[in-house]
Amino acid sequence: MKTGLTSAPRFASKEHSDASLRPRLVLTYACPCDAGAAGISLVLQPDAAGSDTYLDDGNPGTNWGAATDMRISNKSNSQKRGLLKFDLSGIPAAALVTSATLELNLEGIGSGDTASIALHRVTRDWHPAQTNWNVALNTSNWTSPGGDIDPTAITSAVIDPLTPGATQWDITALVGDWVAGNQNNYGLMLKGSPGVNHADFSTSNHATAALRPKLTIRYHCPCGAQCTVPETPSCSALFIPDSVAGEFSTAGKSYRYNTGITPVPEGMPFNGKTVPSGGGWIAVGGSGRLVLLSRSGQMLDDTFTTGLSGLEGVAYVPSGELAGKLVVVKGSQIYLIDPTILPPGSSYKHMSVDFASDLRGASYIDGGHFDGHIALVDKAAHRLFIIAQNFTLVQSRDLSVMPGAPASYSGGVEGIAHLPDTDLFLLTDVTLGYAHLYSAQGFWQRGYEVINKFGISKPTSAAIDPQTCAHVLGSHPDDRYKLLTSTNADDGTRQSILAPAGDTFILSVNQTHNMGSDTGLQVEVENKGHRRAALLRFDLGTLPADAKVHSAKLRLHAHNRVGNQNWNLQVHRIKESWTENGATWLSRDGSQNWSGGPGGSYAPTVVASLPVAGTGWYEFDVTALVQEWLDGVSPNNGVQIIADAPQKNGLEFSSREAPMHHSWLLSMASDTLLWRPSGACPGPCPASPAAAGVVPLLREEV
């Protein structure tokens, strides 16, 4: 070290006693955050679950989604155009695409001359199992027959009949736009140069995996960018469908496979095969056959025969002690099938149950109060069963009908599907042609007709698509499955239905007698002025504390009337706590008397009132009171219902101990819901309605 000074300066050495004065070298550096110069490489080469097909003007109504080759022609009497698209969801939106190469295997050219194949960006969504020369998706036509595209070709490649094999196109710029969200990824169209005839390329259905369409992408992430793929947001199946999102045919086989269907995850082994990327379906077929389908409904395997007959419902179990197994039902039998054991006929165990005789459907319960359990439906008994994975019966409920159900409600339920993260089930009614939503407690909530609106004549099976949450309904005579969805955006509103947390009635003629276990709730003025009053309490703990109540209705079903004079029912707010098994005319809990004196402690203001009009359902508007409870203005001790009546007049309602027609607190308005979360809450609010008897619902009945 040279200083140029006449006297030498002195610096501390590494032996200096003060560590802070010792020599040190400070480095500032950055770690590469773009995976190096080479970046990240991703190869997409899907199997039969891939999206490719071709359009043929000579067969304008024919779909070629299951074909093993993609035919390209451009002649005056023959137009054939290829379609394909790749799922790019595995690439982060912030990624910078440095190269993207499409490679197709040319099988041959019928015209025998060299030609060029141009790529065009498709500008409209389409489905490989639905599209044809005229139709893009479902019943939606192309704007122009033959497909909607950007007329300017992206690129082209020369093909030669003498040198078939790999043909490549550089589509870097377009893939970059797709990843960045600058363009919608509706895939590519292949168009041949004039005169080309039957230039055939291998599709994702080709038997040889190496010959299927391949897209090789290289990308890197700039420093500071979020370069991880975000979690796929969960969807909600809480809707009334208004459109068909997709469908797949089950026709063309000597057996049927529409009686039961269940989603299965990608990578799951089945009968020596593997479920492809994106997952698939297993459906129940005739003669005990289990059929493996891709997500788009293409047949992947139909050789798994169990040796059983008349199977009805199937449910895949993703976790728990039965993880990886299939639960299949019929009659009073439950079969546990291992799809990995060969030969298939030896893969099952079974047990007979004494609680059911006509099991038609099964569903794994994903979330909610019975998470990890299995739901079963019995058509003859019209009951919903919930069992543990050791086949222990956890709950059995009659499927009861609430007001608003179809007038000709039949109860011919067959298919069942659990709506994820709720206590709701989708059940299909083959007699009426309806799909119903039921709570885990067996109460009908809403339903929608499927015959006229969706062309499903007998909905025999049900499932929920785990990726889109579409309602999947199978129709036995129609030989198809349809995926139903809603085009209405979720505005954050929810509906909840609350069963009573406690109910009883108190009577002055026997002032120390508790009626908490009785199946009735009596409201009456007896002879000599003796009175009976009903007490009900509902737990609001599952609703967000800041919820804004749009509508709250208290419903009770009267099954017996005393007297025939005109009088009114009155609802009052109870001012102090009480217990179902302790409350009497004198006491609120069996040890402490009512502070307001015998007969209960309730506010004098009438919350709601209705004239008596016979037996049947009574509905009280208690919106303001429920909001008051949620806001903490008054404690939630429930309500007391009294009779403003002459002597010898009264009603008896069903209590929560009754076999059916229990009381409920709910909203019945189609546009205004029981609670709507305040603030920004695009999905379910933090308080999840997962407690027993509490069911989130939907906006509209169709």
XYZ file of C-alpha atoms in Angstrom:
702
model
C 0.000 0.000 0.000
C 1.496 3.350 -1.064
C 0.258 6.691 0.279
C 2.705 9.334 -1.091
C 2.912 10.907 2.382
C 6.249 11.887 4.040
C 5.272 10.055 7.215
C 3.711 6.618 7.126
C 0.074 6.327 8.406
C -0.709 3.491 10.711
C -3.740 1.157 10.160
C -5.184 -1.406 12.500
C -4.275 -4.988 11.567
C -6.349 -8.117 11.976
C -4.650 -8.597 15.355
C -6.022 -5.317 16.734
C -7.819 -5.682 20.068
C -10.843 -3.714 18.781
C -12.553 -5.971 16.253
C -14.448 -3.062 14.690
C -11.140 -1.486 13.592
C -9.705 -4.542 11.887
C -9.474 -4.555 8.049
C -12.609 -5.668 6.238
C -13.794 -6.008 2.634
C -17.420 -5.096 1.923
C -18.988 -6.782 -1.140
C -22.294 -5.903 -2.772
C -23.662 -8.590 -5.091
C -26.932 -9.961 -6.482
C -28.014 -13.575 -6.881
C -29.315 -14.563 -10.321
C -33.101 -14.583 -10.121
C -33.867 -15.678 -13.661
C -32.668 -19.295 -13.339
C -29.488 -18.372 -15.203
C -28.985 -17.668 -18.856
C -30.701 -20.867 -19.912
C -33.852 -20.075 -17.920
C -36.470 -22.687 -17.227
C -37.556 -25.279 -19.776
C -41.087 -26.676 -19.921
C -42.235 -29.397 -22.312
C -45.985 -29.833 -22.823
C -46.991 -33.030 -24.593
C -50.410 -34.128 -23.317
C -52.008 -37.520 -23.815
C -55.658 -38.179 -24.681
C -56.671 -35.385 -22.301
C -55.075 -32.878 -24.699
C -57.079 -30.393 -26.743
C -56.822 -30.983 -30.470
C -59.160 -31.807 -33.334
C -59.954 -30.638 -36.855
C -62.881 -29.023 -38.664
C -64.263 -30.574 -41.848
C -66.638 -28.732 -44.203
C -67.587 -32.052 -45.814
C -68.896 -33.258 -42.444
C -69.969 -29.963 -40.849
C -71.760 -31.572 -37.886
C -69.066 -34.107 -37.034
C -66.652 -33.719 -34.140
C -63.200 -35.249 -34.620
C -61.921 -34.792 -31.063
C -61.262 -38.513 -30.609
C -59.371 -38.922 -33.908
C -55.734 -40.019 -33.845
C -54.798 -37.681 -36.675
C -55.451 -34.048 -37.551
C -56.244 -33.608 -41.246
C -55.448 -30.432 -43.171
C -56.854 -29.796 -46.665
C -57.307 -26.673 -48.758
C -59.090 -27.566 -51.994
C -62.131 -26.111 -53.684
C -64.184 -29.140 -52.683
C -62.536 -29.970 -49.353
C -61.612 -27.729 -46.436
C -60.100 -29.280 -43.324
C -58.480 -27.154 -40.638
C -56.644 -28.225 -37.492
C -57.208 -26.890 -33.975
C -55.030 -27.318 -30.902
C -54.287 -25.556 -27.646
C -52.046 -26.126 -24.634
C -52.618 -25.452 -20.954
C -50.120 -22.751 -19.935
C -51.323 -22.354 -16.336
C -48.036 -23.795 -15.058
C -46.101 -20.747 -16.243
C -46.067 -17.698 -13.935
C -47.725 -14.622 -15.410
C -44.573 -12.570 -14.735
C -42.356 -14.920 -16.753
C -40.604 -13.703 -19.886
C -40.859 -16.295 -22.653
C -37.567 -16.552 -24.545
C -38.556 -19.348 -26.915
C -41.600 -21.473 -27.751
C -41.494 -24.200 -30.388
C -44.486 -26.178 -31.566
C -43.683 -29.609 -32.955
C -46.142 -31.873 -34.765
C -45.544 -35.247 -36.343
C -46.404 -35.283 -40.055
C -47.746 -38.702 -40.997
C -48.087 -37.973 -44.691
C -49.616 -35.793 -47.419
C -52.311 -37.261 -49.634
C -51.747 -34.768 -52.455
C -48.139 -35.856 -52.850
C -46.695 -32.357 -53.235
C -44.843 -30.040 -50.906
C -47.013 -27.516 -49.141
C -46.952 -25.039 -46.313
C -48.989 -25.108 -43.114
C -49.734 -21.705 -41.596
C -50.627 -21.090 -37.941
C -53.347 -18.603 -37.000
C -54.386 -17.374 -33.558
C -57.911 -18.579 -32.670
C -60.109 -15.770 -31.356
C -62.988 -17.738 -29.831
C -63.120 -20.457 -27.186
C -63.883 -24.020 -28.295
C -64.023 -27.534 -26.876
C -62.205 -30.480 -28.486
C -65.114 -32.869 -27.843
C -67.825 -30.447 -29.044
C -66.521 -28.307 -31.878
C -67.171 -28.923 -35.552
C -67.255 -26.863 -38.753
C -70.264 -24.886 -37.504
C -70.102 -25.093 -33.698
C -67.378 -23.771 -31.388
C -68.651 -24.681 -27.924
C -71.858 -26.392 -26.827
C -74.508 -24.891 -29.088
C -72.584 -21.647 -29.739
C -71.663 -21.363 -33.418
C -68.502 -19.964 -34.852
C -69.029 -16.419 -36.099
C -67.923 -17.752 -39.474
C -68.198 -21.477 -40.265
C -64.774 -23.053 -40.182
C -63.524 -21.211 -37.119
C -62.836 -17.696 -35.841
C -59.195 -16.674 -36.287
C -56.876 -13.736 -36.739
C -56.538 -13.622 -40.546
C -52.829 -12.779 -40.306
C -50.759 -15.939 -40.024
C -48.264 -16.082 -37.174
C -45.822 -18.273 -39.030
C -45.732 -21.191 -41.427
C -43.686 -24.294 -42.095
C -42.994 -26.230 -45.282
C -43.930 -29.891 -45.353
C -42.749 -32.511 -47.832
C -44.358 -35.923 -48.436
C -40.888 -37.390 -48.917
C -39.740 -36.347 -45.465
C -42.544 -36.956 -42.972
C -41.894 -36.667 -39.251
C -41.252 -33.746 -36.956
C -42.412 -30.341 -38.212
C -41.693 -27.237 -36.144
C -43.034 -23.699 -35.868
C -41.627 -20.815 -33.790
C -44.495 -19.255 -31.795
C -42.461 -17.432 -29.138
C -44.209 -14.079 -29.445
C -47.722 -15.528 -29.248
C -46.954 -17.734 -26.244
C -45.436 -14.693 -24.540
C -48.682 -12.785 -25.128
C -50.741 -15.689 -23.780
C -48.631 -15.962 -20.626
C -48.699 -12.198 -20.017
C -52.454 -12.088 -20.555
C -52.213 -9.832 -23.592
C -54.232 -12.344 -25.625
C -56.728 -15.025 -24.642
C -55.300 -18.513 -25.097
C -57.829 -20.084 -27.432
C -55.090 -21.999 -29.188
C -54.052 -22.264 -32.834
C -55.590 -23.138 -36.171
C -53.585 -24.947 -38.844
C -54.432 -24.006 -42.442
C -52.837 -25.527 -45.516
C -51.661 -23.740 -48.626
C -53.920 -23.973 -51.710
C -54.068 -27.461 -53.184
C -52.891 -29.385 -50.153
C -54.962 -32.506 -49.456
C -54.912 -34.612 -46.302
C -51.772 -33.381 -44.669
C -52.160 -35.580 -41.594
C -50.551 -34.826 -38.231
C -50.623 -37.053 -35.121
C -52.907 -35.880 -32.307
C -52.794 -36.349 -28.544
C -54.868 -39.503 -29.039
C -52.042 -41.215 -30.930
C -50.905 -44.517 -29.416
C -47.236 -43.478 -29.518
C -46.624 -40.791 -26.908
C -43.522 -39.392 -28.633
C -45.547 -38.533 -31.755
C -48.178 -36.425 -29.990
C -48.199 -32.605 -30.313
C -45.419 -31.003 -28.291
C -44.809 -27.432 -27.178
C -41.350 -26.667 -25.769
C -41.110 -23.391 -23.862
C -38.146 -21.635 -22.296
C -38.743 -18.738 -19.949
C -37.086 -16.796 -17.158
C -38.295 -14.436 -14.478
C -36.867 -10.911 -14.191
C -35.441 -9.827 -10.855
C -38.098 -8.665 -8.452
C -40.905 -10.489 -10.258
C -43.169 -13.008 -8.566
C -42.097 -16.143 -10.377
C -44.055 -18.831 -8.630
C -47.310 -20.175 -9.919
C -50.127 -18.923 -7.668
C -52.415 -21.444 -6.081
C -55.494 -22.189 -8.113
C -58.320 -20.333 -6.375
C -61.030 -22.575 -5.068
C -64.372 -22.329 -6.785
C -67.849 -22.519 -5.367
C -70.580 -24.945 -6.397
C -73.208 -22.825 -4.624
C -75.221 -21.684 -7.605
C -78.284 -22.414 -9.678
C -77.034 -23.276 -13.201
C -78.164 -21.286 -16.197
C -75.996 -22.776 -18.940
C -74.277 -25.943 -20.160
C -70.495 -25.596 -19.881
C -69.763 -28.905 -21.581
C -70.971 -32.420 -22.173
C -69.716 -35.800 -23.277
C -71.512 -38.704 -24.826
C -71.648 -42.210 -23.394
C -73.354 -43.705 -26.438
C -71.937 -46.392 -28.695
C -71.400 -49.061 -26.048
C -73.427 -52.175 -25.342
C -73.387 -51.233 -21.662
C -74.395 -48.005 -19.929
C -72.250 -45.920 -17.598
C -74.546 -43.163 -16.432
C -75.673 -44.428 -13.027
C -72.731 -43.033 -11.070
C -69.668 -40.850 -11.615
C -66.848 -39.493 -9.451
C -63.874 -37.217 -10.152
C -60.407 -38.754 -9.757
C -57.042 -36.949 -9.540
C -54.236 -36.987 -12.062
C -51.595 -39.654 -11.462
C -54.037 -42.077 -9.848
C -53.337 -45.665 -10.972
C -56.325 -47.444 -12.489
C -56.328 -50.929 -13.954
C -52.702 -50.684 -15.041
C -53.112 -47.160 -16.413
C -52.596 -43.701 -14.948
C -55.141 -40.891 -14.792
C -53.831 -38.156 -17.128
C -52.857 -34.600 -16.309
C -55.785 -32.547 -15.098
C -57.580 -35.543 -13.613
C -60.502 -37.511 -14.962
C -63.670 -39.401 -14.105
C -64.618 -42.918 -13.119
C -68.156 -43.873 -14.057
C -70.241 -46.905 -13.165
C -71.157 -49.048 -16.146
C -73.301 -52.100 -16.762
C -72.306 -55.568 -15.568
C -70.196 -54.149 -12.763
C -67.913 -52.263 -15.142
C -65.920 -49.209 -14.027
C -65.012 -46.834 -16.838
C -62.085 -44.383 -16.805
C -62.671 -41.123 -18.684
C -60.519 -38.066 -19.314
C -61.724 -34.669 -18.052
C -63.284 -34.048 -21.455
C -65.106 -37.385 -21.326
C -62.958 -39.392 -23.706
C -62.868 -43.118 -22.994
C -59.497 -44.185 -21.567
C -60.302 -47.642 -20.206
C -63.420 -49.799 -20.012
C -61.904 -53.188 -19.160
C -62.228 -52.976 -15.364
C -64.972 -55.511 -14.630
C -65.743 -56.255 -10.998
C -67.989 -59.232 -11.611
C -70.829 -57.384 -9.890
C -74.077 -56.279 -11.475
C -76.491 -53.432 -10.983
C -73.998 -51.043 -9.403
C -75.500 -47.616 -8.803
C -73.160 -45.015 -7.279
C -69.416 -44.508 -6.941
C -67.229 -42.186 -4.840
C -63.453 -41.797 -4.918
C -61.904 -41.306 -1.474
C -58.861 -38.968 -1.696
C -57.723 -39.093 1.934
C -58.161 -40.977 5.191
C -57.950 -44.685 5.868
C -59.647 -45.459 2.540
C -57.436 -43.102 0.507
C -57.169 -44.166 -3.125
C -60.142 -46.533 -2.936
C -63.548 -46.415 -4.593
C -66.773 -46.783 -2.609
C -69.499 -48.299 -4.802
C -73.088 -48.992 -3.717
C -76.211 -50.888 -4.675
C -79.186 -52.063 -2.627
C -78.024 -52.668 0.925
C -74.444 -53.362 -0.167
C -71.357 -51.148 0.030
C -68.342 -52.273 -1.987
C -64.793 -51.094 -1.404
C -62.794 -51.393 -4.629
C -59.047 -50.999 -5.069
C -58.503 -49.801 -8.659
C -54.848 -50.883 -8.639
C -55.395 -54.594 -7.977
C -55.451 -56.929 -10.985
C -57.393 -58.853 -12.070
C -60.232 -56.426 -11.293
C -62.710 -59.105 -10.258
C -60.675 -59.775 -7.118
C -60.243 -56.151 -6.098
C -63.277 -55.562 -3.886
C -64.514 -56.101 -0.372
C -68.115 -55.596 0.601
C -70.426 -55.304 3.542
C -74.179 -55.398 4.027
C -75.773 -52.582 6.001
C -78.954 -52.785 8.031
C -79.823 -49.092 7.734
C -80.494 -49.021 3.970
C -82.133 -51.181 1.331
C -81.944 -49.171 -1.903
C -78.658 -47.251 -2.034
C -78.352 -45.319 -5.314
C -75.586 -42.772 -4.830
C -72.374 -42.102 -2.913
C -70.186 -39.012 -2.479
C -67.017 -38.152 -0.573
C -67.534 -35.164 1.742
C -64.843 -32.537 1.183
C -65.080 -29.887 3.901
C -67.890 -28.765 6.148
C -69.035 -30.356 9.385
C -68.641 -33.951 8.088
C -65.321 -33.501 6.308
C -63.767 -36.824 5.279
C -66.982 -38.813 5.665
C -69.050 -40.450 2.926
C -72.640 -39.545 2.055
C -75.116 -42.117 0.757
C -78.668 -41.748 -0.532
C -81.434 -44.371 -0.346
C -84.133 -43.947 -2.991
C -86.772 -46.224 -1.467
C -86.419 -44.909 2.090
C -85.873 -41.355 0.845
C -83.047 -40.882 3.355
C -79.602 -39.334 3.484
C -76.929 -41.267 5.373
C -73.490 -40.092 6.464
C -70.960 -42.788 7.364
C -67.385 -42.727 8.606
C -64.621 -44.383 6.594
C -64.875 -47.433 8.851
C -68.511 -47.690 7.646
C -69.968 -46.670 10.997
C -73.288 -44.862 10.594
C -72.833 -41.277 11.828
C -76.156 -39.731 10.850
C -79.421 -40.705 9.164
C -81.929 -38.095 8.002
C -85.236 -38.163 6.135
C -85.195 -35.932 3.076
C -87.909 -33.466 4.059
C -89.610 -30.918 1.858
C -89.709 -27.220 2.714
C -92.132 -24.647 1.256
C -91.083 -23.658 -2.223
C -90.322 -27.210 -3.360
C -91.875 -28.295 -6.667
C -95.604 -28.949 -6.304
C -95.236 -32.433 -7.809
C -92.176 -33.271 -5.718
C -91.595 -37.012 -6.023
C -88.570 -37.821 -3.921
C -87.145 -40.200 -6.555
C -83.554 -39.346 -5.639
C -80.669 -41.306 -7.137
C -77.476 -39.307 -7.632
C -75.683 -37.394 -4.881
C -72.718 -35.014 -4.822
C -71.322 -33.029 -1.910
C -70.766 -29.315 -2.500
C -67.191 -28.696 -1.244
C -66.720 -26.693 1.969
C -70.428 -26.660 2.798
C -73.015 -28.850 4.490
C -75.012 -29.070 1.264
C -75.616 -31.910 -1.158
C -76.776 -31.969 -4.769
C -79.314 -34.764 -5.320
C -80.933 -35.774 -8.608
C -84.605 -36.697 -8.919
C -85.197 -39.049 -11.854
C -88.993 -39.015 -11.553
C -89.474 -35.261 -11.547
C -86.426 -34.377 -13.652
C -84.986 -32.061 -10.998
C -81.732 -31.428 -9.205
C -82.201 -30.563 -5.525
C -79.984 -28.974 -2.900
C -80.378 -30.543 0.535
C -78.758 -29.700 3.843
C -76.881 -32.348 5.803
C -79.852 -32.360 8.147
C -82.074 -33.549 5.295
C -83.932 -30.344 4.487
C -84.729 -29.233 0.950
C -83.282 -25.817 0.204
C -83.580 -25.125 -3.512
C -83.911 -26.989 -6.766
C -83.851 -26.551 -10.513
C -85.556 -28.261 -13.410
C -83.266 -30.062 -15.879
C -85.531 -31.626 -18.523
C -86.633 -28.618 -20.546
C -83.809 -26.272 -19.650
C -80.824 -28.589 -20.085
C -82.205 -31.590 -21.996
C -81.556 -34.091 -19.206
C -84.564 -36.407 -19.214
C -83.612 -38.618 -16.250
C -80.760 -37.329 -14.070
C -79.433 -40.587 -12.645
C -76.081 -39.431 -11.274
C -74.363 -36.342 -9.927
C -70.860 -35.025 -9.281
C -69.046 -31.715 -8.843
C -66.178 -30.885 -11.203
C -63.268 -30.177 -8.808
C -61.664 -27.664 -11.195
C -64.683 -25.585 -12.225
C -67.285 -26.626 -9.610
C -69.756 -27.287 -12.434
C -72.702 -29.525 -11.546
C -72.158 -32.772 -13.477
C -75.371 -34.693 -14.170
C -75.619 -38.021 -15.968
C -78.739 -39.063 -17.885
C -79.326 -42.750 -18.426
C -81.664 -42.653 -21.446
C -79.835 -39.710 -23.050
C -76.445 -41.475 -22.966
C -74.518 -38.406 -21.874
C -73.152 -36.349 -19.022
C -73.635 -32.580 -18.928
C -71.644 -29.991 -16.979
C -73.882 -27.178 -15.767
C -72.644 -23.804 -14.583
C -73.786 -20.260 -13.896
C -72.781 -17.163 -15.836
C -73.766 -14.868 -12.949
C -70.770 -13.529 -11.027
C -70.621 -14.172 -7.289
C -71.385 -10.862 -5.554
C -70.361 -12.099 -2.116
C -73.869 -12.689 -0.813
C -74.716 -15.843 1.055
C -77.739 -17.425 2.612
C -77.682 -19.423 5.824
C -80.217 -21.771 7.314
C -80.029 -22.312 11.044
C -81.656 -25.127 12.953
C -82.668 -24.315 16.531
C -79.909 -24.667 19.090
C -82.677 -25.266 21.616
C -86.472 -25.228 21.767
C -89.175 -26.097 24.278
C -92.507 -24.837 25.565
C -93.613 -23.810 29.032
C -97.094 -24.219 30.523
C -98.838 -22.574 33.451
C -101.029 -25.562 34.249
C -97.902 -27.489 35.307
C -95.446 -24.778 36.273
C -92.445 -26.994 37.140
C -92.671 -29.428 34.242
C -89.979 -29.242 31.536
C -90.954 -30.080 27.932
C -87.500 -29.878 26.321
C -87.628 -33.401 24.881
C -91.148 -33.106 23.500
C -91.677 -33.293 19.734
C -94.088 -30.348 19.844
C -94.020 -26.638 20.658
C -97.397 -25.604 22.035
C -98.703 -22.035 21.952
C -102.135 -21.848 23.524
C -104.625 -20.192 25.864
C -106.349 -23.037 27.674
C -109.524 -23.258 29.745
C -109.494 -21.009 32.805
C -106.813 -18.828 31.219
C -103.898 -21.264 31.501
C -101.221 -20.509 28.933
C -98.564 -22.318 26.942
C -95.693 -20.495 25.185
C -92.880 -21.679 22.888
C -89.205 -20.782 23.344
C -86.618 -21.019 20.534
C -82.961 -20.088 20.361
C -80.605 -20.019 17.342
C -76.807 -19.936 17.368
C -75.513 -17.106 15.158
C -71.861 -17.789 15.933
C -71.086 -18.984 12.413
C -72.103 -15.684 10.828
C -69.566 -12.840 10.540
C -70.040 -10.287 13.294
C -70.184 -7.467 10.717
C -72.755 -9.171 8.486
C -75.533 -6.970 7.162
C -78.843 -8.768 7.374
C -81.067 -8.254 4.364
C -83.781 -10.683 5.366
C -84.322 -13.128 8.216
C -87.386 -15.331 8.458
C -88.416 -17.600 11.311
C -90.371 -20.606 10.078
C -92.448 -23.013 12.111
C -94.774 -25.796 10.998
C -98.094 -26.198 12.813
C -99.515 -29.725 12.689
C -102.380 -29.332 15.150
C -104.882 -26.550 15.885
C -107.147 -26.131 18.923
C -110.312 -24.059 18.480
C -111.468 -22.147 15.425
C -111.635 -18.544 16.529
C -109.544 -15.733 15.060
C -106.415 -14.789 16.987
C -102.759 -13.828 16.528
C -99.361 -15.340 17.177
C -96.818 -12.929 18.661
C -93.011 -13.168 18.684
C -91.080 -11.457 21.540
C -87.365 -11.147 22.315
C -86.293 -13.151 25.387
C -84.282 -11.024 27.806
C -82.284 -13.660 29.731
C -80.656 -17.010 29.099
C -82.460 -20.315 29.493
C -81.825 -23.998 28.858
C -83.852 -26.398 26.762
C -83.909 -29.115 29.414
C -84.357 -26.800 32.376
C -86.860 -24.119 31.363
C -90.320 -24.272 32.932
C -93.107 -21.769 33.622
C -91.281 -20.748 36.802
C -87.604 -21.359 36.033
C -85.302 -20.446 33.176
C -82.803 -23.273 33.740
C -84.167 -25.566 36.448
C -82.485 -23.672 39.300
C -82.995 -19.943 38.695
C -86.413 -18.374 38.299
C -87.328 -16.017 35.506
C -86.497 -12.483 36.643
C -89.682 -11.176 35.060
C -91.841 -13.579 37.031
C -93.568 -16.822 35.994
C -94.161 -17.352 32.292
C -90.782 -16.229 30.971
C -88.824 -13.011 30.744
C -89.441 -11.321 27.413
C -89.506 -7.774 26.059
C -93.024 -6.327 25.751
C -92.438 -5.107 22.180
C -93.879 -7.482 19.594
C -91.133 -8.382 17.101
C -93.498 -10.042 14.618
C -97.128 -11.084 14.533
C -99.271 -13.308 12.296
C -102.961 -14.171 12.257
C -103.732 -17.853 12.738
C -105.008 -19.480 9.550
C -104.952 -23.198 10.325
C -102.166 -25.743 10.223
C -99.138 -25.552 7.926
C -96.116 -23.292 7.718
C -95.907 -19.923 9.484
C -93.197 -17.455 8.540
C -92.237 -14.477 10.727
C -90.021 -11.612 9.580
C -87.370 -11.176 12.292
C -84.790 -9.283 10.222
C -84.404 -6.351 12.615
C -84.013 -8.612 15.644
C -81.327 -10.780 14.045
C -79.388 -7.670 13.027
C -79.738 -6.406 16.599
C -78.270 -9.651 17.901
C -75.341 -9.545 15.454
C -74.599 -5.905 16.277
C -74.565 -6.688 20.000
C -77.405 -4.304 20.758
C -79.142 -7.043 22.746
C -78.037 -10.540 23.816
C -79.217 -13.427 21.667
C -81.419 -15.393 24.069
C -83.890 -16.365 21.376
C -87.597 -15.680 21.051
C -90.786 -16.515 22.908
C -93.985 -17.088 20.953
C -97.234 -16.431 22.733
C -100.902 -16.619 21.815
C -102.969 -13.454 21.736
C -106.133 -15.577 21.751
C -109.422 -16.360 23.425
C -109.562 -19.372 25.705
C -109.433 -22.840 24.166
C -107.441 -21.734 21.128
C -103.914 -22.731 20.222
C -101.415 -24.278 17.816
C -98.822 -27.005 18.147
C -95.643 -26.654 16.088
C -92.983 -29.297 15.380
C -89.928 -29.025 17.630
C -86.393 -29.997 16.661
C -87.036 -33.409 18.233
C -89.861 -34.067 15.761
C -89.175 -36.494 12.884
C -89.892 -33.795 10.303
C -91.010 -30.171 9.744
C -88.540 -28.664 12.207
C -88.429 -24.920 12.732
C -85.753 -22.895 10.947
C -84.331 -19.393 10.794
C -83.656 -18.532 7.166
C -84.258 -16.169 4.236
C -86.675 -17.043 1.499
C -86.218 -13.958 -0.702
C -84.692 -14.741 -4.068
C -82.738 -11.487 -4.338
C -82.177 -10.572 -0.688
C -80.225 -13.008 1.407
C -79.994 -13.775 5.058
C -76.583 -12.153 5.351
C -74.284 -10.252 3.123
C -70.698 -9.665 4.246
C -69.678 -6.022 4.391
C -66.514 -4.785 2.697
C -64.516 -6.544 0.035
C -65.162 -10.234 0.315
C -65.199 -11.942 -3.104
C -65.633 -15.419 -1.646
C -66.958 -16.848 1.595
C -66.179 -14.525 4.483
C -63.762 -15.686 7.198
C -66.470 -17.184 9.370
C -67.107 -20.478 7.648
C -70.627 -21.840 8.043
C -69.470 -25.324 8.953
C -71.302 -25.989 12.172
C -73.950 -28.669 12.283
C -77.244 -27.448 10.940
C -75.811 -24.296 9.379
C -75.835 -24.248 5.604
C -74.651 -21.533 3.210
C -77.000 -21.240 0.267
C -77.364 -19.399 -3.001
C -78.923 -16.390 -4.601
C -81.707 -17.405 -6.904
C -84.147 -20.199 -7.577
C -84.720 -20.888 -11.239
